[in-house]
mmCIF file of C-alpha atoms in Angstrom:
data_model
loop_
_atom_site.group_PDB
_atom_site.id
_atom_site.type_symbol
_atom_site.label_atom_id
_atom_site.label_comp_id
_atom_site.label_asym_id
_atom_site.label_seq_id
_atom_site.Cartn_x
_atom_site.Cartn_y
_atom_site.Cartn_z
ATOM 1 C CA MET A 1 -16.786 4.702 -4.043
ATOM 2 C CA THR A 2 -14.345 5.033 -6.896
ATOM 3 C CA ASP A 3 -12.318 1.900 -7.507
ATOM 4 C CA GLU A 4 -9.150 3.726 -8.695
ATOM 5 C CA VAL A 5 -7.729 7.090 -8.064
ATOM 6 C CA LEU A 6 -4.607 8.685 -9.552
ATOM 7 C CA VAL A 7 -2.728 11.376 -7.737
ATOM 8 C CA SER A 8 0.014 13.214 -9.605
ATOM 9 C CA VAL A 9 2.908 13.934 -7.235
ATOM 10 C CA SER A 10 5.092 17.024 -7.740
ATOM 11 C CA THR A 11 4.519 18.966 -4.440
ATOM 12 C CA ASP A 12 4.245 18.273 -0.762
ATOM 13 C CA ALA A 13 0.438 19.018 -1.071
ATOM 14 C CA ASP A 14 0.233 16.060 -3.507
ATOM 15 C CA VAL A 15 1.863 13.754 -0.878
ATOM 16 C CA VAL A 16 -0.945 14.795 1.606
ATOM 17 C CA ALA A 17 -3.522 14.237 -1.104
ATOM 18 C CA ALA A 18 -2.216 10.747 -1.857
ATOM 19 C CA ARG A 19 -2.314 9.938 1.817
ATOM 20 C CA GLU A 20 -5.884 11.174 2.249
ATOM 21 C CA LYS A 21 -7.072 9.272 -0.805
ATOM 22 C CA GLY A 22 -5.354 6.167 0.399
ATOM 23 C CA ARG A 23 -6.921 6.458 3.737
ATOM 24 C CA GLU A 24 -10.392 7.089 2.264
ATOM 25 C CA LEU A 25 -10.235 4.093 -0.094
ATOM 26 C CA SER A 26 -8.793 1.761 2.593
ATOM 27 C CA ALA A 27 -11.395 2.789 5.143
ATOM 28 C CA GLY A 28 -14.083 1.789 2.767
ATOM 29 C CA LEU A 29 -12.556 -1.728 2.853
ATOM 30 C CA GLY A 30 -12.953 -2.036 6.495
ATOM 31 C CA PHE A 31 -9.281 -1.856 7.590
ATOM 32 C CA SER A 32 -8.673 -1.142 11.266
ATOM 33 C CA SER A 33 -7.309 2.155 12.269
ATOM 34 C CA ILE A 34 -3.833 0.548 12.799
ATOM 35 C CA ASP A 35 -3.855 -0.960 9.234
ATOM 36 C CA LEU A 36 -4.968 2.516 7.871
ATOM 37 C CA THR A 37 -2.022 4.109 9.553
ATOM 38 C CA LEU A 38 0.347 1.468 8.055
ATOM 39 C CA ILE A 39 -1.081 1.932 4.518
ATOM 40 C CA VAL A 40 -0.941 5.757 4.695
ATOM 41 C CA THR A 41 2.632 5.720 6.092
ATOM 42 C CA ALA A 42 3.714 3.457 3.142
ATOM 43 C CA ILE A 43 2.055 5.685 0.702
ATOM 44 C CA SER A 44 3.695 8.756 2.308
ATOM 45 C CA GLU A 45 7.129 7.041 2.001
ATOM 46 C CA LEU A 46 6.742 6.324 -1.694
ATOM 47 C CA ALA A 47 5.203 9.717 -2.484
ATOM 48 C CA ARG A 48 8.170 11.487 -0.718
ATOM 49 C CA ASN A 49 10.664 9.323 -2.627
ATOM 50 C CA ILE A 50 9.090 10.537 -5.941
ATOM 51 C CA LEU A 51 9.525 14.133 -4.809
ATOM 52 C CA LEU A 52 13.115 13.595 -3.442
ATOM 53 C CA TYR A 53 14.549 11.544 -6.324
ATOM 54 C CA ALA A 54 12.323 12.156 -9.414
ATOM 55 C CA GLU A 55 10.596 15.514 -8.662
ATOM 56 C CA ARG A 56 7.404 14.214 -10.199
ATOM 57 C CA GLY A 57 5.377 10.998 -10.679
ATOM 58 C CA GLU A 58 2.191 9.451 -9.688
ATOM 59 C CA ILE A 59 0.471 7.344 -7.107
ATOM 60 C CA VAL A 60 -2.372 5.081 -8.297
ATOM 61 C CA LEU A 61 -4.565 3.722 -5.636
ATOM 62 C CA ARG A 62 -6.799 0.802 -6.562
ATOM 63 C CA VAL A 63 -9.485 -1.186 -4.759
ATOM 64 C CA ASP A 64 -9.021 -4.953 -5.427
ATOM 65 C CA ASN A 65 -12.116 -7.130 -5.133
ATOM 66 C CA ASP A 66 -10.746 -10.301 -6.884
ATOM 67 C CA GLY A 67 -11.902 -12.717 -4.251
ATOM 68 C CA ARG A 68 -10.213 -11.066 -1.281
ATOM 69 C CA PRO A 69 -10.665 -7.306 -0.948
ATOM 70 C CA GLY A 70 -7.655 -5.062 -0.637
ATOM 71 C CA ILE A 71 -5.877 -1.920 -1.877
ATOM 72 C CA THR A 72 -3.094 -1.784 -4.416
ATOM 73 C CA VAL A 73 -0.820 1.169 -4.380
ATOM 74 C CA ILE A 74 1.308 1.813 -7.435
ATOM 75 C CA ALA A 75 4.124 4.463 -7.261
ATOM 76 C CA ARG A 76 5.534 5.454 -10.683
ATOM 77 C CA ASP A 77 8.176 7.959 -11.899
ATOM 78 C CA ASP A 78 10.398 8.627 -14.877
ATOM 79 C CA GLY A 79 13.243 9.707 -12.603
ATOM 80 C CA PRO A 80 16.860 8.657 -12.340
ATOM 81 C CA GLY A 81 15.955 5.009 -11.252
ATOM 82 C CA ILE A 82 17.676 3.063 -8.556
ATOM 83 C CA PRO A 83 21.222 1.847 -9.518
ATOM 84 C CA ASP A 84 21.411 -0.773 -6.844
ATOM 85 C CA LEU A 85 18.034 -2.270 -5.859
ATOM 86 C CA GLU A 86 19.647 -4.718 -3.412
ATOM 87 C CA LEU A 87 21.406 -1.914 -1.524
ATOM 88 C CA ALA A 88 18.262 0.265 -1.612
ATOM 89 C CA MET A 89 16.254 -2.647 0.016
ATOM 90 C CA ARG A 90 18.577 -2.919 2.935
ATOM 91 C CA ASP A 91 17.338 -1.596 6.265
ATOM 92 C CA SER A 92 20.424 0.372 7.098
ATOM 93 C CA PHE A 93 20.586 2.198 3.717
ATOM 94 C CA SER A 94 19.330 5.745 3.533
ATOM 95 C CA THR A 95 20.023 8.676 1.119
ATOM 96 C CA GLY A 96 17.270 11.064 2.097
ATOM 97 C CA ASN A 97 15.374 12.824 4.862
ATOM 98 C CA GLY A 98 12.103 10.886 4.721
ATOM 99 C CA LEU A 99 10.273 9.208 7.554
ATOM 100 C CA GLY A 100 13.202 6.971 8.033
ATOM 101 C CA LEU A 101 11.523 3.841 6.790
ATOM 102 C CA GLY A 102 12.732 3.877 3.247
ATOM 103 C CA LEU A 103 11.721 1.183 0.799
ATOM 104 C CA PRO A 104 12.406 -1.719 3.147
ATOM 105 C CA GLY A 105 9.995 -0.012 5.694
ATOM 106 C CA ALA A 106 7.188 0.348 3.150
ATOM 107 C CA ARG A 107 7.673 -3.316 2.184
ATOM 108 C CA ARG A 108 7.271 -4.356 5.764
ATOM 109 C CA LEU A 109 4.114 -2.298 6.185
ATOM 110 C CA MET A 110 2.301 -3.988 3.359
ATOM 111 C CA ASP A 111 1.384 -7.542 2.470
ATOM 112 C CA GLU A 112 3.006 -7.587 -0.992
ATOM 113 C CA PHE A 113 5.713 -5.462 -2.476
ATOM 114 C CA ALA A 114 7.332 -5.502 -5.892
ATOM 115 C CA ILE A 115 9.812 -3.013 -7.337
ATOM 116 C CA GLU A 116 11.213 -2.448 -10.843
ATOM 117 C CA SER A 117 13.742 0.195 -11.603
ATOM 118 C CA GLU A 118 15.920 1.098 -14.574
ATOM 119 C CA VAL A 119 18.718 3.759 -14.324
ATOM 120 C CA SER A 120 17.668 6.842 -16.294
ATOM 121 C CA LYS A 121 14.163 5.470 -17.004
ATOM 122 C CA GLY A 122 12.472 5.491 -13.581
ATOM 123 C CA THR A 123 10.830 3.306 -10.977
ATOM 124 C CA THR A 124 7.609 1.523 -10.521
ATOM 125 C CA ILE A 125 6.607 0.025 -7.100
ATOM 126 C CA VAL A 126 3.468 -2.079 -6.559
ATOM 127 C CA MET A 127 2.376 -2.854 -3.092
ATOM 128 C CA LYS A 128 -0.825 -4.435 -1.677
ATOM 129 C CA LYS A 129 -2.533 -4.655 1.670
ATOM 130 C CA TRP A 130 -5.324 -7.255 1.954
ATOM 131 C CA ALA A 131 -8.418 -6.366 3.995
ATOM 132 C CA PRO A 132 -9.075 -8.476 7.055
ATOM 133 C CA ASP A 133 -11.148 -11.605 6.667
ATOM 134 C CA ARG A 134 -14.664 -11.054 7.750
ATOM 135 C CA VAL A 135 -16.367 -13.811 9.612
#
């Protein structure tokens, strides 16, 4: 299994590819079907945001094995950036026609979530989901 996959995002087919690769890598880590759905939904939300707001970017999917296994999802673009991160992270805020989750929804679906954005320079989001402890 590859430890890192990069998916360029510039079409709807790329969103599907990012979802499929995320599911494949996560399944290899032993995530439940429910967790797989959460991870894939979060990936989809970020990939759709890239298309809607930046037109192109990338999703990096990385298997983490530093002590506790998990998956890291990095979404990057060189788009317009987010002028008001606080507003964008509010549950009631929406500017697009995505799944309706937005950034706050993606944050809730994952265990860790960090966002950096600069107007006219783009956005980078890093989120992680840790695999269940095995007994």
